[in-house]
Amino acid sequence: MEKMLAYFNETKNLVDTKLKEYMANKVPLLDVLHESINYTLHSGGKRVRPLFCFIVGELFGVPREKLVSLACALEMIHTASLIMDDLPHMDDAKIRRGKPANHLMYGQDVAALASIGLLTRAYEVVLEDTEVPEDKKPRVVSKLANVVGINGMVGGQFVDLKFSNKSMEYETLEYIHIHKTASLFMAAGSTSAIIGNAADEEILALEEYAMNLGFAFQILDDLLDATGSVEEVGKSLRYDKGNFIALHGVEKSKELVTEYTTNALNAVNIFDDKNGRLTALAHMLLKRKS
Ligand code: GRG
């Protein structure tokens, strides 16, 4: 586990440095917009999606410099979604990563623009990166667009806003979490695998792993909402909407975390002794407290 933590910190530092480069401001008139973007981009995110992207790259022998723009793009999409999710007409959250939400610092107008600015920059950095093979870019960018769009996070957020309540069907909850949370994990795995020339069955195995891990991650998020404190978890907690805890209770939800994690690990058995870091990542996420 210590080795994994060292690897985690290495990739996190690489991503942090590159994100600063990508989001450096060259136009003084845009200072406040960049401040708003960088406020949330560098407010202590765990960088889990980039980490998964690098782990998958390693499976296929892809050097980190070929993946760093993609890893940053995943984090930019994730951060854009957090800023938007916290807005008053969405989740109306006041605290994110232990700090005031972006719109409370910069206003709703600036926060909305920061989110869109980050989102669009994500596509730009991958497309402009000469390290990413040209023939892979259309498939990678298409996956990244798909995961955000109507059949991805936007759709998941819509269903969450309009249909989430304590008595909703399990299928509705499943739809929300596959699209809001698991799908970006899946895209992190599949886009990195595409750059690594993975076979279709390997991409499918990684998507299966990511979907199950994303689910376990989300149930854990709900458990933290239900049993943690704002100070510990570092964000506004949601008790009001339907979630795994409302549907199954705390104990059953904990069992589900283990069940989905086991499914995730089974999915990547095809990589035999090369799946050590995927196993370590799953165990690390199981232990998270925020
Ligand atoms: C992509 C701009 C854009 C919009 C899409 C707003 C929206 C539509 C979707 C919301 C998606 C969302 C916020 C899902 C929650 C996912 C989740 C479990 C977040 C917590 O992830 P961590 O723990 O967070 O990795 P840190 O703080 O570590 O980065």
mmCIF file of C-alpha atoms and ligand atoms in Angstrom:
data_model
loop_
_atom_site.group_PDB
_atom_site.id
_atom_site.type_symbol
_atom_site.label_atom_id
_atom_site.label_comp_id
_atom_site.label_asym_id
_atom_site.label_seq_id
_atom_site.Cartn_x
_atom_site.Cartn_y
_atom_site.Cartn_z
ATOM 1 C CA MET A 1 0.000 0.000 0.000
ATOM 2 C CA GLU A 2 2.909 2.388 0.704
ATOM 3 C CA LYS A 3 4.211 1.866 -2.822
ATOM 4 C CA MET A 4 0.761 2.701 -4.113
ATOM 5 C CA LEU A 5 0.657 5.897 -2.036
ATOM 6 C CA ALA A 6 4.026 6.963 -3.455
ATOM 7 C CA TYR A 7 2.749 6.264 -6.991
ATOM 8 C CA PHE A 8 -0.453 8.138 -6.174
ATOM 9 C CA ASN A 9 1.518 11.208 -4.982
ATOM 10 C CA GLU A 10 3.814 11.113 -8.009
ATOM 11 C CA THR A 11 0.935 11.100 -10.499
ATOM 12 C CA LYS A 12 -0.955 13.704 -8.451
ATOM 13 C CA ASN A 13 2.047 16.068 -8.521
ATOM 14 C CA LEU A 14 2.448 15.568 -12.254
ATOM 15 C CA VAL A 15 -1.221 16.390 -12.847
ATOM 16 C CA ASP A 16 -1.166 19.385 -10.465
ATOM 17 C CA THR A 17 1.837 20.898 -12.258
ATOM 18 C CA LYS A 18 0.408 20.358 -15.719
ATOM 19 C CA LEU A 19 -3.028 21.700 -14.727
ATOM 20 C CA LYS A 20 -1.377 24.931 -13.571
ATOM 21 C CA GLU A 21 0.325 25.182 -16.946
ATOM 22 C CA TYR A 22 -2.884 24.485 -18.874
ATOM 23 C CA MET A 23 -4.911 26.995 -16.881
ATOM 24 C CA ALA A 24 -2.346 29.816 -16.681
ATOM 25 C CA ASN A 25 -3.867 33.173 -17.537
ATOM 26 C CA LYS A 26 -2.371 35.346 -20.244
ATOM 27 C CA VAL A 27 -5.151 37.959 -20.420
ATOM 28 C CA PRO A 28 -5.393 40.315 -17.403
ATOM 29 C CA LEU A 29 -9.088 40.979 -18.087
ATOM 30 C CA LEU A 30 -9.751 37.305 -17.326
ATOM 31 C CA ASP A 31 -7.938 37.244 -13.979
ATOM 32 C CA VAL A 32 -11.058 36.643 -11.890
ATOM 33 C CA LEU A 33 -12.323 33.889 -14.194
ATOM 34 C CA HIS A 34 -8.986 32.084 -13.882
ATOM 35 C CA GLU A 35 -8.951 32.621 -10.136
ATOM 36 C CA SER A 36 -12.372 30.991 -9.940
ATOM 37 C CA ILE A 37 -11.289 28.043 -12.115
ATOM 38 C CA ASN A 38 -8.049 27.498 -10.211
ATOM 39 C CA TYR A 39 -9.802 27.905 -6.854
ATOM 40 C CA THR A 40 -11.708 24.662 -7.359
ATOM 41 C CA LEU A 41 -9.121 22.966 -9.580
ATOM 42 C CA HIS A 42 -6.562 23.208 -6.760
ATOM 43 C CA SER A 43 -8.713 22.836 -3.660
ATOM 44 C CA GLY A 44 -7.582 19.372 -2.624
ATOM 45 C CA GLY A 45 -9.240 16.943 -5.047
ATOM 46 C CA LYS A 46 -7.959 13.382 -4.685
ATOM 47 C CA ARG A 47 -7.144 13.078 -8.450
ATOM 48 C CA VAL A 48 -8.584 9.570 -8.530
ATOM 49 C CA ARG A 49 -9.589 9.613 -12.202
ATOM 50 C CA PRO A 50 -6.113 10.674 -13.400
ATOM 51 C CA LEU A 51 -4.640 7.992 -11.144
ATOM 52 C CA PHE A 52 -6.799 5.318 -12.771
ATOM 53 C CA CYS A 53 -5.854 6.667 -16.213
ATOM 54 C CA PHE A 54 -2.126 6.271 -15.416
ATOM 55 C CA ILE A 55 -2.609 2.800 -13.904
ATOM 56 C CA VAL A 56 -4.331 1.632 -17.072
ATOM 57 C CA GLY A 57 -1.615 3.244 -19.192
ATOM 58 C CA GLU A 58 1.004 1.301 -17.258
ATOM 59 C CA LEU A 59 -0.847 -1.958 -18.022
ATOM 60 C CA PHE A 60 -0.246 -1.304 -21.710
ATOM 61 C CA GLY A 61 3.229 0.210 -21.399
ATOM 62 C CA VAL A 62 2.160 3.774 -22.253
ATOM 63 C CA PRO A 63 4.665 6.371 -20.968
ATOM 64 C CA ARG A 64 3.175 9.029 -18.685
ATOM 65 C CA GLU A 65 3.942 11.919 -21.040
ATOM 66 C CA LYS A 66 1.506 10.415 -23.562
ATOM 67 C CA LEU A 67 -1.275 10.376 -20.946
ATOM 68 C CA VAL A 68 -0.823 13.525 -18.917
ATOM 69 C CA SER A 69 -3.107 15.718 -21.085
ATOM 70 C CA LEU A 70 -5.816 13.061 -20.919
ATOM 71 C CA ALA A 71 -5.383 12.708 -17.140
ATOM 72 C CA CYS A 72 -5.732 16.504 -16.790
ATOM 73 C CA ALA A 73 -8.744 16.550 -19.116
ATOM 74 C CA LEU A 74 -10.492 13.980 -16.894
ATOM 75 C CA GLU A 75 -9.803 16.117 -13.832
ATOM 76 C CA MET A 76 -11.009 19.257 -15.646
ATOM 77 C CA ILE A 77 -14.281 17.551 -16.598
ATOM 78 C CA HIS A 78 -14.694 16.294 -13.030
ATOM 79 C CA THR A 79 -13.982 19.752 -11.557
ATOM 80 C CA ALA A 80 -16.330 21.448 -14.062
ATOM 81 C CA SER A 81 -19.061 19.053 -12.978
ATOM 82 C CA LEU A 82 -18.471 19.777 -9.269
ATOM 83 C CA ILE A 83 -18.675 23.542 -9.785
ATOM 84 C CA MET A 84 -21.908 23.146 -11.753
ATOM 85 C CA ASP A 85 -23.355 20.558 -9.356
ATOM 86 C CA ASP A 86 -22.931 22.941 -6.397
ATOM 87 C CA LEU A 87 -24.830 25.841 -8.031
ATOM 88 C CA PRO A 88 -28.071 26.923 -6.316
ATOM 89 C CA HIS A 89 -30.313 25.733 -9.164
ATOM 90 C CA MET A 90 -28.628 22.298 -9.026
ATOM 91 C CA ASP A 91 -27.585 20.787 -5.680
ATOM 92 C CA ASP A 92 -27.313 24.153 -3.932
ATOM 93 C CA ALA A 93 -24.244 23.066 -1.961
ATOM 94 C CA LYS A 94 -22.369 25.512 0.215
ATOM 95 C CA ILE A 95 -19.212 23.571 0.974
ATOM 96 C CA ARG A 96 -16.866 21.643 -1.290
ATOM 97 C CA ARG A 97 -13.600 20.104 -0.072
ATOM 98 C CA GLY A 98 -13.928 21.929 3.230
ATOM 99 C CA LYS A 99 -14.144 25.351 1.569
ATOM 100 C CA PRO A 100 -16.983 27.605 0.365
ATOM 101 C CA ALA A 101 -18.367 26.410 -2.978
ATOM 102 C CA ASN A 102 -17.073 28.247 -6.062
ATOM 103 C CA HIS A 103 -20.235 30.345 -6.568
ATOM 104 C CA LEU A 104 -20.098 31.600 -2.972
ATOM 105 C CA MET A 105 -16.614 32.966 -3.649
ATOM 106 C CA TYR A 106 -17.035 34.266 -7.190
ATOM 107 C CA GLY A 107 -20.787 34.503 -7.830
ATOM 108 C CA GLN A 108 -23.065 32.202 -9.824
ATOM 109 C CA ASP A 109 -22.323 33.973 -13.110
ATOM 110 C CA VAL A 110 -18.555 33.479 -12.841
ATOM 111 C CA ALA A 111 -18.907 29.921 -11.475
ATOM 112 C CA ALA A 112 -21.074 28.892 -14.450
ATOM 113 C CA LEU A 113 -18.514 30.322 -16.876
ATOM 114 C CA ALA A 114 -15.641 28.698 -14.957
ATOM 115 C CA SER A 115 -17.371 25.338 -15.328
ATOM 116 C CA ILE A 116 -17.911 25.711 -19.086
ATOM 117 C CA GLY A 117 -14.406 27.133 -19.550
ATOM 118 C CA LEU A 118 -12.845 24.146 -17.803
ATOM 119 C CA LEU A 119 -15.006 21.682 -19.685
ATOM 120 C CA THR A 120 -14.096 23.020 -23.118
ATOM 121 C CA ARG A 121 -10.406 23.350 -22.227
ATOM 122 C CA ALA A 122 -10.426 19.624 -21.419
ATOM 123 C CA TYR A 123 -11.036 18.760 -25.077
ATOM 124 C CA GLU A 124 -8.559 21.341 -26.270
ATOM 125 C CA VAL A 125 -5.635 20.016 -24.226
ATOM 126 C CA VAL A 126 -6.040 16.476 -25.588
ATOM 127 C CA LEU A 127 -6.541 17.599 -29.185
ATOM 128 C CA GLU A 128 -3.548 19.966 -29.056
ATOM 129 C CA ASP A 129 -1.202 17.457 -27.413
ATOM 130 C CA THR A 130 1.327 16.173 -29.973
ATOM 131 C CA GLU A 131 2.205 13.265 -27.636
ATOM 132 C CA VAL A 132 -1.259 11.751 -28.107
ATOM 133 C CA PRO A 133 -1.269 9.690 -31.327
ATOM 134 C CA GLU A 134 -3.298 11.509 -33.996
ATOM 135 C CA ASP A 135 -5.163 8.355 -35.032
ATOM 136 C CA LYS A 136 -6.403 7.834 -31.451
ATOM 137 C CA LYS A 137 -7.706 11.361 -30.873
ATOM 138 C CA PRO A 138 -11.159 11.037 -32.528
ATOM 139 C CA ARG A 139 -12.060 7.937 -30.490
ATOM 140 C CA VAL A 140 -10.697 9.364 -27.250
ATOM 141 C CA VAL A 141 -12.412 12.740 -27.651
ATOM 142 C CA SER A 142 -15.648 11.111 -28.723
ATOM 143 C CA LYS A 143 -15.630 9.003 -25.505
ATOM 144 C CA LEU A 144 -14.942 12.147 -23.477
ATOM 145 C CA ALA A 145 -17.847 13.955 -25.155
ATOM 146 C CA ASN A 146 -20.159 10.996 -24.756
ATOM 147 C CA VAL A 147 -19.453 10.668 -21.043
ATOM 148 C CA VAL A 148 -20.390 14.301 -20.398
ATOM 149 C CA GLY A 149 -23.358 14.648 -22.765
ATOM 150 C CA ILE A 150 -27.044 13.834 -22.677
ATOM 151 C CA ASN A 151 -26.385 10.110 -22.386
ATOM 152 C CA GLY A 152 -23.716 10.737 -19.770
ATOM 153 C CA MET A 153 -23.289 13.086 -16.820
ATOM 154 C CA VAL A 154 -25.781 15.682 -18.097
ATOM 155 C CA GLY A 155 -28.468 12.975 -18.370
ATOM 156 C CA GLY A 156 -27.529 11.563 -14.945
ATOM 157 C CA GLN A 157 -27.775 15.012 -13.400
ATOM 158 C CA PHE A 158 -31.141 15.627 -15.095
ATOM 159 C CA VAL A 159 -32.612 12.401 -13.719
ATOM 160 C CA ASP A 160 -31.133 13.189 -10.294
ATOM 161 C CA LEU A 161 -32.707 16.673 -10.264
ATOM 162 C CA LYS A 162 -36.095 15.633 -11.603
ATOM 163 C CA PHE A 163 -36.707 12.087 -10.345
ATOM 164 C CA SER A 164 -34.604 11.586 -7.239
ATOM 165 C CA ASN A 165 -36.604 11.036 -4.069
ATOM 166 C CA LYS A 166 -36.563 8.718 -1.122
ATOM 167 C CA SER A 167 -38.992 6.238 -2.645
ATOM 168 C CA MET A 168 -37.570 6.074 -6.168
ATOM 169 C CA GLU A 169 -37.050 2.748 -7.919
ATOM 170 C CA TYR A 170 -33.649 1.093 -7.707
ATOM 171 C CA GLU A 171 -33.350 1.384 -11.531
ATOM 172 C CA THR A 172 -33.643 5.181 -11.304
ATOM 173 C CA LEU A 173 -30.929 5.351 -8.667
ATOM 174 C CA GLU A 174 -28.795 3.027 -10.769
ATOM 175 C CA TYR A 175 -29.282 5.268 -13.827
ATOM 176 C CA ILE A 176 -28.220 8.336 -11.839
ATOM 177 C CA HIS A 177 -25.074 6.783 -10.460
ATOM 178 C CA ILE A 178 -23.965 5.035 -13.630
ATOM 179 C CA HIS A 179 -24.253 8.319 -15.502
ATOM 180 C CA LYS A 180 -23.199 10.868 -12.893
ATOM 181 C CA THR A 181 -20.322 8.999 -11.317
ATOM 182 C CA ALA A 182 -19.370 5.636 -12.814
ATOM 183 C CA SER A 183 -19.262 6.803 -16.424
ATOM 184 C CA LEU A 184 -16.324 9.188 -15.917
ATOM 185 C CA PHE A 185 -14.387 6.373 -14.247
ATOM 186 C CA MET A 186 -15.246 4.169 -17.224
ATOM 187 C CA ALA A 187 -14.064 6.822 -19.656
ATOM 188 C CA ALA A 188 -10.827 7.249 -17.682
ATOM 189 C CA GLY A 189 -10.113 3.546 -18.173
ATOM 190 C CA SER A 190 -11.256 3.173 -21.756
ATOM 191 C CA THR A 191 -9.598 6.325 -23.161
ATOM 192 C CA SER A 192 -6.274 5.416 -21.573
ATOM 193 C CA ALA A 193 -6.622 1.849 -22.879
ATOM 194 C CA ILE A 194 -7.386 3.165 -26.384
ATOM 195 C CA ILE A 195 -4.123 5.142 -26.335
ATOM 196 C CA GLY A 196 -2.442 1.921 -25.170
ATOM 197 C CA ASN A 197 -3.754 -0.045 -28.192
ATOM 198 C CA ALA A 198 -5.771 -2.341 -25.932
ATOM 199 C CA ALA A 199 -7.911 -5.085 -27.437
ATOM 200 C CA ASP A 200 -11.707 -4.627 -27.298
ATOM 201 C CA GLU A 201 -12.102 -7.304 -24.601
ATOM 202 C CA GLU A 202 -9.481 -5.541 -22.461
ATOM 203 C CA ILE A 203 -11.336 -2.224 -22.825
ATOM 204 C CA LEU A 204 -14.585 -3.959 -21.849
ATOM 205 C CA ALA A 205 -12.936 -5.537 -18.799
ATOM 206 C CA LEU A 206 -11.632 -2.143 -17.684
ATOM 207 C CA GLU A 207 -15.060 -0.559 -18.200
ATOM 208 C CA GLU A 208 -16.647 -3.335 -16.139
ATOM 209 C CA TYR A 209 -14.051 -2.744 -13.394
ATOM 210 C CA ALA A 210 -14.634 1.021 -13.544
ATOM 211 C CA MET A 211 -18.402 0.731 -13.498
ATOM 212 C CA ASN A 212 -18.387 -1.487 -10.426
ATOM 213 C CA LEU A 213 -15.749 0.597 -8.703
ATOM 214 C CA GLY A 214 -17.660 3.778 -9.575
ATOM 215 C CA PHE A 215 -20.742 2.250 -8.004
ATOM 216 C CA ALA A 216 -18.890 1.222 -4.841
ATOM 217 C CA PHE A 217 -17.406 4.746 -4.767
ATOM 218 C CA GLN A 218 -20.873 6.307 -4.994
ATOM 219 C CA ILE A 219 -22.409 4.072 -2.306
ATOM 220 C CA LEU A 220 -19.496 5.062 -0.095
ATOM 221 C CA ASP A 221 -20.251 8.705 -0.938
ATOM 222 C CA ASP A 222 -23.850 8.153 0.211
ATOM 223 C CA LEU A 223 -22.608 6.421 3.370
ATOM 224 C CA LEU A 224 -20.353 9.394 4.113
ATOM 225 C CA ASP A 225 -23.321 11.734 3.516
ATOM 226 C CA ALA A 226 -25.405 9.695 5.965
ATOM 227 C CA THR A 227 -22.858 8.926 8.656
ATOM 228 C CA GLY A 228 -20.063 11.527 8.339
ATOM 229 C CA SER A 229 -19.899 15.176 9.365
ATOM 230 C CA VAL A 230 -19.387 18.205 7.114
ATOM 231 C CA GLU A 231 -15.966 18.728 8.758
ATOM 232 C CA GLU A 232 -14.858 15.141 8.069
ATOM 233 C CA VAL A 233 -16.298 14.811 4.575
ATOM 234 C CA GLY A 234 -15.547 18.407 3.546
ATOM 235 C CA LYS A 235 -18.751 19.026 1.576
ATOM 236 C CA SER A 236 -22.426 19.795 2.109
ATOM 237 C CA LEU A 237 -24.136 16.511 3.016
ATOM 238 C CA ARG A 238 -27.280 15.350 1.228
ATOM 239 C CA TYR A 239 -29.900 13.597 3.364
ATOM 240 C CA ASP A 240 -32.906 14.842 1.479
ATOM 241 C CA LYS A 241 -32.703 12.897 -1.768
ATOM 242 C CA GLY A 242 -32.983 9.243 -2.548
ATOM 243 C CA ASN A 243 -29.758 7.301 -2.206
ATOM 244 C CA PHE A 244 -28.448 3.838 -1.386
ATOM 245 C CA ILE A 245 -28.844 4.428 2.349
ATOM 246 C CA ALA A 246 -32.490 5.482 1.982
ATOM 247 C CA LEU A 247 -33.153 2.385 -0.145
ATOM 248 C CA HIS A 248 -31.099 -0.205 1.744
ATOM 249 C CA GLY A 249 -29.990 1.155 5.125
ATOM 250 C CA VAL A 250 -26.398 1.515 6.343
ATOM 251 C CA GLU A 251 -25.487 -2.162 6.865
ATOM 252 C CA LYS A 252 -26.773 -3.406 3.510
ATOM 253 C CA SER A 253 -25.090 -0.456 1.799
ATOM 254 C CA LYS A 254 -21.756 -1.426 3.350
ATOM 255 C CA GLU A 255 -22.260 -4.964 2.033
ATOM 256 C CA LEU A 256 -22.999 -3.517 -1.404
ATOM 257 C CA VAL A 257 -19.696 -1.602 -1.358
ATOM 258 C CA THR A 258 -17.863 -4.893 -0.795
ATOM 259 C CA GLU A 259 -19.957 -6.689 -3.405
ATOM 260 C CA TYR A 260 -19.346 -4.102 -6.139
ATOM 261 C CA THR A 261 -15.645 -3.928 -5.281
ATOM 262 C CA THR A 262 -15.389 -7.719 -5.606
ATOM 263 C CA ASN A 263 -17.141 -7.522 -8.993
ATOM 264 C CA ALA A 264 -14.655 -4.847 -10.049
ATOM 265 C CA LEU A 265 -11.703 -7.020 -9.080
ATOM 266 C CA ASN A 266 -13.148 -10.094 -10.811
ATOM 267 C CA ALA A 267 -13.545 -8.103 -14.027
ATOM 268 C CA VAL A 268 -9.800 -7.475 -14.294
ATOM 269 C CA ASN A 269 -8.697 -11.053 -13.599
ATOM 270 C CA ILE A 270 -7.854 -11.249 -17.300
ATOM 271 C CA PHE A 271 -4.751 -9.136 -16.628
ATOM 272 C CA ASP A 272 -3.396 -11.867 -14.276
ATOM 273 C CA ASP A 273 -0.388 -10.701 -12.291
ATOM 274 C CA LYS A 274 -0.415 -7.277 -13.989
ATOM 275 C CA ASN A 275 -3.523 -6.108 -12.104
ATOM 276 C CA GLY A 276 -1.762 -5.295 -8.791
ATOM 277 C CA ARG A 277 -2.278 -1.539 -9.007
ATOM 278 C CA LEU A 278 -5.943 -1.970 -10.019
ATOM 279 C CA THR A 279 -6.427 -4.092 -6.888
ATOM 280 C CA ALA A 280 -4.589 -1.542 -4.742
ATOM 281 C CA LEU A 281 -6.712 1.299 -6.175
ATOM 282 C CA ALA A 282 -9.934 -0.548 -5.314
ATOM 283 C CA HIS A 283 -8.739 -1.169 -1.745
ATOM 284 C CA MET A 284 -7.574 2.414 -1.372
ATOM 285 C CA LEU A 285 -10.966 3.771 -2.469
ATOM 286 C CA LEU A 286 -12.730 1.453 -0.023
ATOM 287 C CA LYS A 287 -10.909 3.136 2.841
ATOM 288 C CA ARG A 288 -11.663 6.735 1.871
ATOM 289 C CA LYS A 289 -13.131 9.100 4.437
ATOM 290 C CA SER A 290 -13.844 12.084 2.165
HETATM 291 C C1 GRG B 1 -19.498 18.009 -16.863
HETATM 292 C C2 GRG B 1 -19.934 20.473 -16.549
HETATM 293 C C3 GRG B 1 -20.441 19.089 -16.513
HETATM 294 C C4 GRG B 1 -21.733 18.899 -16.140
HETATM 295 C C5 GRG B 1 -22.419 17.593 -16.122
HETATM 296 C C6 GRG B 1 -23.420 18.849 -13.035
HETATM 297 C C7 GRG B 1 -23.383 17.573 -13.798
HETATM 298 C C8 GRG B 1 -23.693 17.594 -15.252
HETATM 299 C C9 GRG B 1 -23.076 16.389 -13.207
HETATM 300 C C10 GRG B 1 -22.711 16.247 -11.778
HETATM 301 C C11 GRG B 1 -21.810 15.051 -11.611
HETATM 302 C C12 GRG B 1 -21.308 14.881 -10.204
HETATM 303 C C13 GRG B 1 -20.935 16.085 -9.411
HETATM 304 C C14 GRG B 1 -21.185 13.643 -9.692
HETATM 305 C C15 GRG B 1 -20.646 13.344 -8.343
HETATM 306 C C16 GRG B 1 -19.472 12.420 -8.480
HETATM 307 C C17 GRG B 1 -18.695 12.238 -7.210
HETATM 308 C C18 GRG B 1 -18.891 11.009 -6.416
HETATM 309 C C19 GRG B 1 -17.825 13.187 -6.828
HETATM 310 C C20 GRG B 1 -16.844 13.053 -5.745
HETATM 311 O O1 GRG B 1 -15.637 12.627 -6.370
HETATM 312 P P1 GRG B 1 -14.267 12.596 -5.611
HETATM 313 O O2 GRG B 1 -14.450 11.941 -4.275
HETATM 314 O O3 GRG B 1 -14.008 14.150 -5.352
HETATM 315 O O4 GRG B 1 -13.222 12.047 -6.502
HETATM 316 P P2 GRG B 1 -12.643 14.947 -5.113
HETATM 317 O O5 GRG B 1 -13.051 16.083 -4.210
HETATM 318 O O6 GRG B 1 -11.634 14.048 -4.452
HETATM 319 O O7 GRG B 1 -12.194 15.404 -6.444
#
